[in-house]
mmCIF file of C-alpha atoms in Angstrom:
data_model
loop_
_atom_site.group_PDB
_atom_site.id
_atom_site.type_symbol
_atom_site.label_atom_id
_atom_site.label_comp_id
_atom_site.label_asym_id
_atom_site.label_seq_id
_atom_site.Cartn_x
_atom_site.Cartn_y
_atom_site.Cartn_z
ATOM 1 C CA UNK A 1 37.178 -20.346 78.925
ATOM 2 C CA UNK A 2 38.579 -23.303 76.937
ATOM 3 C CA UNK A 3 35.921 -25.005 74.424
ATOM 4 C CA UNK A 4 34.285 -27.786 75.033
ATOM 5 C CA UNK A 5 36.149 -29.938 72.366
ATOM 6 C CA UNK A 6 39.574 -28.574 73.394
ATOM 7 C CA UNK A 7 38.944 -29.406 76.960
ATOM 8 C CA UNK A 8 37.469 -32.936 76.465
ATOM 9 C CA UNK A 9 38.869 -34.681 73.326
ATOM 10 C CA UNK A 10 42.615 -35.358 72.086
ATOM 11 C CA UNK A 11 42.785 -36.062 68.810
ATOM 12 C CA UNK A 12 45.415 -38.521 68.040
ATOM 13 C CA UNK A 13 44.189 -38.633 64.156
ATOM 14 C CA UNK A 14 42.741 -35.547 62.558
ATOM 15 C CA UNK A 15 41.855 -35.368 59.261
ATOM 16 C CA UNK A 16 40.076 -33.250 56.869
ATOM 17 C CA UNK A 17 37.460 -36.293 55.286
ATOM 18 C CA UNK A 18 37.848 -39.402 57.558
ATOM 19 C CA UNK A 19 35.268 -42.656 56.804
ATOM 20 C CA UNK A 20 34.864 -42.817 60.626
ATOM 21 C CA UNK A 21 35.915 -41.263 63.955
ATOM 22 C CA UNK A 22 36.670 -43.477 66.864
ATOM 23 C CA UNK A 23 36.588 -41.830 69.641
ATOM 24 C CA UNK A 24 37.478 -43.998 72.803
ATOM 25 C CA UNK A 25 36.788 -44.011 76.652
ATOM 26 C CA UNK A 26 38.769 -45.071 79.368
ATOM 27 C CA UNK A 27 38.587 -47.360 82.292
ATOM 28 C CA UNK A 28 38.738 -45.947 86.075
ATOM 29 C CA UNK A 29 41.478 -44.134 86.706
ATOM 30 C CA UNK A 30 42.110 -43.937 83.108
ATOM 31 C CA UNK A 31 43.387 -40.942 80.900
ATOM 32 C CA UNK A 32 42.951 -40.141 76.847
ATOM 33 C CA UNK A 33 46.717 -41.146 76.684
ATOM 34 C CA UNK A 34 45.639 -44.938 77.387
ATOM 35 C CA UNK A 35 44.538 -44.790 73.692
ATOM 36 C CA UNK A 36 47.411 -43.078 71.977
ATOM 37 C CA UNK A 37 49.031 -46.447 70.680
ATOM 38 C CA UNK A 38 45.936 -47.597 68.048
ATOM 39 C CA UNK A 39 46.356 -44.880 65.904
ATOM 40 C CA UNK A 40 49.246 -47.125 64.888
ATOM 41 C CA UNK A 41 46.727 -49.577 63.806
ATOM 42 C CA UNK A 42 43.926 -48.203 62.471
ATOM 43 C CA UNK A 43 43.714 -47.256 58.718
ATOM 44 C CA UNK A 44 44.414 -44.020 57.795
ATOM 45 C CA UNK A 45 41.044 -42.740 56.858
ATOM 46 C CA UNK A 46 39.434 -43.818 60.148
ATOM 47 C CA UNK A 47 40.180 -40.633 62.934
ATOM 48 C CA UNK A 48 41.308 -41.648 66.380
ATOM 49 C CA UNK A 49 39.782 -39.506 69.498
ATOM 50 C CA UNK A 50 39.894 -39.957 73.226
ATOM 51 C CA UNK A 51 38.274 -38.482 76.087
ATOM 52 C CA UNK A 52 40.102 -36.815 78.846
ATOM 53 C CA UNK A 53 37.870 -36.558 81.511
ATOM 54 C CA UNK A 54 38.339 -33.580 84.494
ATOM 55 C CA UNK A 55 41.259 -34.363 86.915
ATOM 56 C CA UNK A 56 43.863 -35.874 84.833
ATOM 57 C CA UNK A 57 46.979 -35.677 82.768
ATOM 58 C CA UNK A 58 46.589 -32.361 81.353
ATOM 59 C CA UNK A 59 43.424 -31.745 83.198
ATOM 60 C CA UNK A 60 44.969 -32.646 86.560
ATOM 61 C CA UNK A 61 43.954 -29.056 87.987
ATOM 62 C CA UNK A 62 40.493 -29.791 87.564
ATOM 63 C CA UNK A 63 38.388 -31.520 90.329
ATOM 64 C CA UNK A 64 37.138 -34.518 88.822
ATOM 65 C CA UNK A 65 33.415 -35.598 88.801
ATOM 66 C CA UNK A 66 31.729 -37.814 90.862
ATOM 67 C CA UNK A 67 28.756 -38.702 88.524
ATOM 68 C CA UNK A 68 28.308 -40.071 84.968
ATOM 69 C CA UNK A 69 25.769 -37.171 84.119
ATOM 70 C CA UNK A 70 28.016 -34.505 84.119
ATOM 71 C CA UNK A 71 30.563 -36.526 82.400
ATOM 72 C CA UNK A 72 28.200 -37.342 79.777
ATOM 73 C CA UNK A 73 27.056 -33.782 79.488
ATOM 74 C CA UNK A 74 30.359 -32.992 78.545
ATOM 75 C CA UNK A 75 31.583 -35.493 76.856
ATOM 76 C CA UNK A 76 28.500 -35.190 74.532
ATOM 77 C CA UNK A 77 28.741 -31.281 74.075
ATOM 78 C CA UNK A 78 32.664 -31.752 72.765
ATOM 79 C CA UNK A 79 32.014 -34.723 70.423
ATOM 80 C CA UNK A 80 29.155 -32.680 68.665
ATOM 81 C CA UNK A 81 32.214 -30.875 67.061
ATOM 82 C CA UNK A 82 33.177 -33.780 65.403
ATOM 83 C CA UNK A 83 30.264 -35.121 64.246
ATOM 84 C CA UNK A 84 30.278 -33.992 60.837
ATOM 85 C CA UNK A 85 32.075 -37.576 60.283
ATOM 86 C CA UNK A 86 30.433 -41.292 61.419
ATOM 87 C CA UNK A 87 31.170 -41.122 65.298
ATOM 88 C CA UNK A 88 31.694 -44.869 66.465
ATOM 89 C CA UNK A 89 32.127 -44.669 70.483
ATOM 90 C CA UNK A 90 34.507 -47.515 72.377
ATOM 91 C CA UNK A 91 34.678 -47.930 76.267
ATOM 92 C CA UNK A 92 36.192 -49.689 78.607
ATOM 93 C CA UNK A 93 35.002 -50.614 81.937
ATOM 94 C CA UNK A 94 33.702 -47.089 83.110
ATOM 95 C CA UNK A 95 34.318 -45.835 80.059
ATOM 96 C CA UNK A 96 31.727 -48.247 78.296
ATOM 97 C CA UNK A 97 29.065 -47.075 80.807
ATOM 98 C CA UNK A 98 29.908 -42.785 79.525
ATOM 99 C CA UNK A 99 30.107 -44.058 76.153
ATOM 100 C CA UNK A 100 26.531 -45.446 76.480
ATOM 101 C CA UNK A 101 25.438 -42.178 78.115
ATOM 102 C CA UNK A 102 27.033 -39.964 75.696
ATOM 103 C CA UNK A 103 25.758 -41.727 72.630
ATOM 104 C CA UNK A 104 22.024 -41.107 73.949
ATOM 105 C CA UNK A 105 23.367 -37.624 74.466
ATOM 106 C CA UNK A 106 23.898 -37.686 70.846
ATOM 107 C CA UNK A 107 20.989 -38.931 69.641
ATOM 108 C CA UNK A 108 19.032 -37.061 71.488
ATOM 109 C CA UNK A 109 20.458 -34.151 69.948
ATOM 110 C CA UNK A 110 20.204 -35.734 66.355
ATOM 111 C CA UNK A 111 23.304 -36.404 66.115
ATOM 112 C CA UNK A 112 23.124 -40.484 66.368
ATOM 113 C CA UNK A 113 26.470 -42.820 66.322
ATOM 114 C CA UNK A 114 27.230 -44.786 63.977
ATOM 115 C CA UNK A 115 28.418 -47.627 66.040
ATOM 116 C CA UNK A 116 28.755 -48.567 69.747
ATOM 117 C CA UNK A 117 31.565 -50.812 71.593
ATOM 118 C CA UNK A 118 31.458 -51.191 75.201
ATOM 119 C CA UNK A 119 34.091 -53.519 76.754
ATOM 120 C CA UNK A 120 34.242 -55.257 80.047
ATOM 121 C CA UNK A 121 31.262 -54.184 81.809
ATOM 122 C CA UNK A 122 27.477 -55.349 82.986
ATOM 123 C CA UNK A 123 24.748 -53.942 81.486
ATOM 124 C CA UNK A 124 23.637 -50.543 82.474
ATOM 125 C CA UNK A 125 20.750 -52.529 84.477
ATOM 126 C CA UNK A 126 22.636 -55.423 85.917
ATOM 127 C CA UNK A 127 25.572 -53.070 87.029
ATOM 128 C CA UNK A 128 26.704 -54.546 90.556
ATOM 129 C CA UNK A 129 27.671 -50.954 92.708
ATOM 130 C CA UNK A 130 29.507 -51.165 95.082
ATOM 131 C CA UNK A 131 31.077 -48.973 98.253
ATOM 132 C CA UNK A 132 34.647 -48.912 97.390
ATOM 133 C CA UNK A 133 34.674 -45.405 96.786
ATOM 134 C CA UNK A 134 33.464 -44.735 100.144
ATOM 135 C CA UNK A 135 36.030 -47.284 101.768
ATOM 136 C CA UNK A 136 39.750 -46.794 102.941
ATOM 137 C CA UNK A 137 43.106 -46.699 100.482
ATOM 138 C CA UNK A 138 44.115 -50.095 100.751
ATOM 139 C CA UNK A 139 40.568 -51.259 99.929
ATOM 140 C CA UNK A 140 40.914 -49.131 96.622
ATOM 141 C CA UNK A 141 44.186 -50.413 95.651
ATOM 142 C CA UNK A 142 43.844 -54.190 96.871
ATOM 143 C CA UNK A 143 40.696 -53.281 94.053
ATOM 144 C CA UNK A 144 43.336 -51.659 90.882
ATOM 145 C CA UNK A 145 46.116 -54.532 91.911
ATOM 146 C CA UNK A 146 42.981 -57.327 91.460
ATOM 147 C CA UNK A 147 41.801 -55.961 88.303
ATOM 148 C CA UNK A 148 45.663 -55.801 86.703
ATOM 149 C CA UNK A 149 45.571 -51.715 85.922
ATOM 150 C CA UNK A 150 47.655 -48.832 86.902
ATOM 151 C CA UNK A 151 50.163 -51.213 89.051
ATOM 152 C CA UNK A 152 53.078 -48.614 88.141
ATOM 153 C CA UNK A 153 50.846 -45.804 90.584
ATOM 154 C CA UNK A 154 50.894 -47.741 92.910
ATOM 155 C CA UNK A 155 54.372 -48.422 93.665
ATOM 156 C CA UNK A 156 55.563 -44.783 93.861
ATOM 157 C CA UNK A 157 53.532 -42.710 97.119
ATOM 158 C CA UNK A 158 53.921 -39.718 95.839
ATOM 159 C CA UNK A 159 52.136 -40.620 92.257
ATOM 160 C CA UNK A 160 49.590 -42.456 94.682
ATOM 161 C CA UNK A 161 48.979 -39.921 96.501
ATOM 162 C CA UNK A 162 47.833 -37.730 93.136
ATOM 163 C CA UNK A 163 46.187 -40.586 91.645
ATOM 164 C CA UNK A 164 43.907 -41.722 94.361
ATOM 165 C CA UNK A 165 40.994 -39.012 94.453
ATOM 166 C CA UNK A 166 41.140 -39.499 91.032
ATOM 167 C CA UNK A 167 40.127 -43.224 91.507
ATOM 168 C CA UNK A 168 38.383 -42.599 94.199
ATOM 169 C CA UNK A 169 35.633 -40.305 92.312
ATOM 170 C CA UNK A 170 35.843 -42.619 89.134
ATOM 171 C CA UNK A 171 34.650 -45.556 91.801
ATOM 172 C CA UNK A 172 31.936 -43.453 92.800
ATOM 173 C CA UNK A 173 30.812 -42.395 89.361
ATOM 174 C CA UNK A 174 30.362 -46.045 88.365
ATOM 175 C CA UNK A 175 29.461 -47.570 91.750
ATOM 176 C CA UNK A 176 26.852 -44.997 91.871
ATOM 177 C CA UNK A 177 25.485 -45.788 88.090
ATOM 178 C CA UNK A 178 22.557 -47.880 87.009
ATOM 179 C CA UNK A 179 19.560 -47.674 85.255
ATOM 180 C CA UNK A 180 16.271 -49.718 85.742
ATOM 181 C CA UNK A 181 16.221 -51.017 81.989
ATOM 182 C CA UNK A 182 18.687 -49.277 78.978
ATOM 183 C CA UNK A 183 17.070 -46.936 76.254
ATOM 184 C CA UNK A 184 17.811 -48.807 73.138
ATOM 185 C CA UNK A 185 20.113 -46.930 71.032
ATOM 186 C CA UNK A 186 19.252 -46.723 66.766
ATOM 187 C CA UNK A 187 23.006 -47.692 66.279
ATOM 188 C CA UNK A 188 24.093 -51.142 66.608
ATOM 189 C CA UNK A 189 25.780 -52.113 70.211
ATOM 190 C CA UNK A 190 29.001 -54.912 70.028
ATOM 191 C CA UNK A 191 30.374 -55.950 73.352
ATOM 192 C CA UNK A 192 33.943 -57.153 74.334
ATOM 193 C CA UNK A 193 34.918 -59.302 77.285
ATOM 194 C CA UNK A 194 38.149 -61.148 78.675
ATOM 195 C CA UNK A 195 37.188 -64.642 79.046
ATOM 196 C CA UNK A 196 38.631 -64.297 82.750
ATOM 197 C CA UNK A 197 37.307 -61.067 83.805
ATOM 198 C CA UNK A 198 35.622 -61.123 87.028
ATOM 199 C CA UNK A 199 34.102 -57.776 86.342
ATOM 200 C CA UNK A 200 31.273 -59.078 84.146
ATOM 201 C CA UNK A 201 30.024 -62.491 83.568
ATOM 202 C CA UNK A 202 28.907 -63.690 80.093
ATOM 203 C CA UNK A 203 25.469 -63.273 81.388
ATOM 204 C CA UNK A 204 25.853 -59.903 82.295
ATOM 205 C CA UNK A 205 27.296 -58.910 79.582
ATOM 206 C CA UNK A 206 24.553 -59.672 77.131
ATOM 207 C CA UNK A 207 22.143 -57.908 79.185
ATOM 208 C CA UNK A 208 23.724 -54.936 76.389
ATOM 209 C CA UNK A 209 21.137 -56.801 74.099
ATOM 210 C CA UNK A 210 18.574 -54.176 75.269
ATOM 211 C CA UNK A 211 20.672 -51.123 75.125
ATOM 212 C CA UNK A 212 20.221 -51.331 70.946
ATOM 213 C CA UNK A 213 17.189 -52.276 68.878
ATOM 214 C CA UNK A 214 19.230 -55.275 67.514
ATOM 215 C CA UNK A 215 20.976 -58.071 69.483
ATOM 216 C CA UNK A 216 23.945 -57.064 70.879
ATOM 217 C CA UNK A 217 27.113 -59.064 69.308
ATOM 218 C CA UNK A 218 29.215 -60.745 71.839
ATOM 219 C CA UNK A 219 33.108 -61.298 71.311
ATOM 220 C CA UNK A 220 35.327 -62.586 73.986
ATOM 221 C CA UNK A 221 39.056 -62.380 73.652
ATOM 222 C CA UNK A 222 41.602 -64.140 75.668
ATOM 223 C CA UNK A 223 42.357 -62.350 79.284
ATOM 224 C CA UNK A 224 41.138 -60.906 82.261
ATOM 225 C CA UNK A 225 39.564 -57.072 82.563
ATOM 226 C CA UNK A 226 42.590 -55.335 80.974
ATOM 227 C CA UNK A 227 42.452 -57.953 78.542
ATOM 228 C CA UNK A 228 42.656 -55.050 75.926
ATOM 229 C CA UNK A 229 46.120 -54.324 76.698
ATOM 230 C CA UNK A 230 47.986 -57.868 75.581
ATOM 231 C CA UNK A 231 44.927 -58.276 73.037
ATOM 232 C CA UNK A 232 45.229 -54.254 71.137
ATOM 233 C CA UNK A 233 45.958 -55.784 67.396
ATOM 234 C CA UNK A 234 42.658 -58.302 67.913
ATOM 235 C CA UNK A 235 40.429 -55.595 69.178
ATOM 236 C CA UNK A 236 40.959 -53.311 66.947
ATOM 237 C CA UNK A 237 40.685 -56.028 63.870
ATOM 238 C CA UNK A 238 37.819 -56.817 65.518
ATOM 239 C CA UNK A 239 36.155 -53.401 65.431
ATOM 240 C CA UNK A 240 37.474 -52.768 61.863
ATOM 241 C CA UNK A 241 35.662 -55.840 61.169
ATOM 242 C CA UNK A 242 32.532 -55.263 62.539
ATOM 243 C CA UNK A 243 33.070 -51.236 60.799
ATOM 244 C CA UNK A 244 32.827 -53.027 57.379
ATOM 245 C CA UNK A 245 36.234 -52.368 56.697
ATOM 246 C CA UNK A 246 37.425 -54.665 54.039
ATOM 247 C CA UNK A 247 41.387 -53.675 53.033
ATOM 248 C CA UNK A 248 43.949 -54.350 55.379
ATOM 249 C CA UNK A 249 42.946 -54.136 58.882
ATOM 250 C CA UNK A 250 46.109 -52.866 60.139
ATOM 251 C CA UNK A 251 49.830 -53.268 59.848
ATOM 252 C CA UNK A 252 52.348 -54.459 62.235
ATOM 253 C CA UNK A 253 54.462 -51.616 64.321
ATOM 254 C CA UNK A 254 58.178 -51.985 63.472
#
């Protein structure tokens, strides 16, 4: 049986005494891979992680899971191995939802983040569900094709053919989710939002405010809910920034 850590995290950055460890989750339909690119851009004492969650990429024989406990279960269990560094937690869409889940995980097992990001997304407590996941296939892609993400699945049938259950069980996992008011975290929550993403309104998005026992921080960048894509060198100057990191917040790729 694989560990926990081998199964669940791919380290893009591993080194012996990092400052931090980033470790990143991705949207719906999303894979660790999504995240490969900012290692480029983050200084070389900060770690880069990302989670690959059952059913894809190199997990693609696994069945993948249908409800954010049992992601968060083992998404928490793997990042305990890297906690002997500052954890900070990003996620998008979906992913901001596990990393919220997973860093209670942590805490709970004493083992608090240093930092949470969670991008594009309502609060855990204004989260809108939905019955997507329990619709037809062109419902689900009309869906992807609306938010911008994974358009080059969707041309091919044979890659949308292996890429729907995937989505599919990632819809149901965060149509499924929300709680009746957050826990409020010890580390400090910052949210990100496209200033056109119909995913989350501004409103919506501050409801994070109770999911820390500080006021949430509020950035908006240019774009709609894959606004992260165009926007990679601002978000990650923005975490850096908000991380306390003071030298050069990263350098251009060639």
């Amino acid at each position: 049986m694989s560990h926990p850590a081998e199964t669940w995290v791919r380290p893009f950055r591993l080194t012996p005494m990092p400052r931090l460890r980033l470790a990143c989750f991705p949207h719906a339909g999303g894979s660790a891979s999504f995240f490969a690119a900012w290692k480029e851009r983050l200084p070389a004492d900060i770690d880069l992680l990302a989670m690959q969650y059952p059913g894809r990429e190199d997990r693609f024989n696994e069945t993948p899971l249908t409800g954010m406990a049992p992601l968060a279960e083992g998404a928490a269990l793997a990042l305990r191995e890297f906690a002997d560094a500052p954890l900070v937690l990003f996620g998008h869409s979906l992913g901001a939802a596990l990393a919220y889940e997973t860093a209670l995980q942590l805490e709970h097992a004493g083992l608090s983040p240093h930092h949470l990001f969670v991008s594009a997304l309502p609060a855990p407590h204004l989260q809108r569900g939905g019955k997507l996941h329990r619709g037809d296939e062109a419902a689900l892609l009309d869906d992807i094709r609306r938010q911008g993400g994974a358009s080059e699945l969707l041309e091919d049938a044979d890659l949308r053919a292996l890429f729907l259950p995937i989505l599919r069980a990632d819809y149901q996992v965060i149509e499924t989710y929300r709680r009746a008011r957050p826990v409020a975290l010890a580390c400090p929550v910052d949210v990100l939002l496209g200033d056109r993403d119909e995913e989350a309104s501004s409103d919506e998005a501050q409801g994070w405010d109770l999911a820390g026992r500080q006021r949430a921080t509020l950035k908006r960048f240019p774009g709609g809910h894959f606004y992260l894509v165009g926007q990679r060198a601002a978000v990650i100057e923005h975490l850096l920034c908000r991380l306390g990191h003071t030298e050069t917040l990263f350098r251009e790729i060639a």
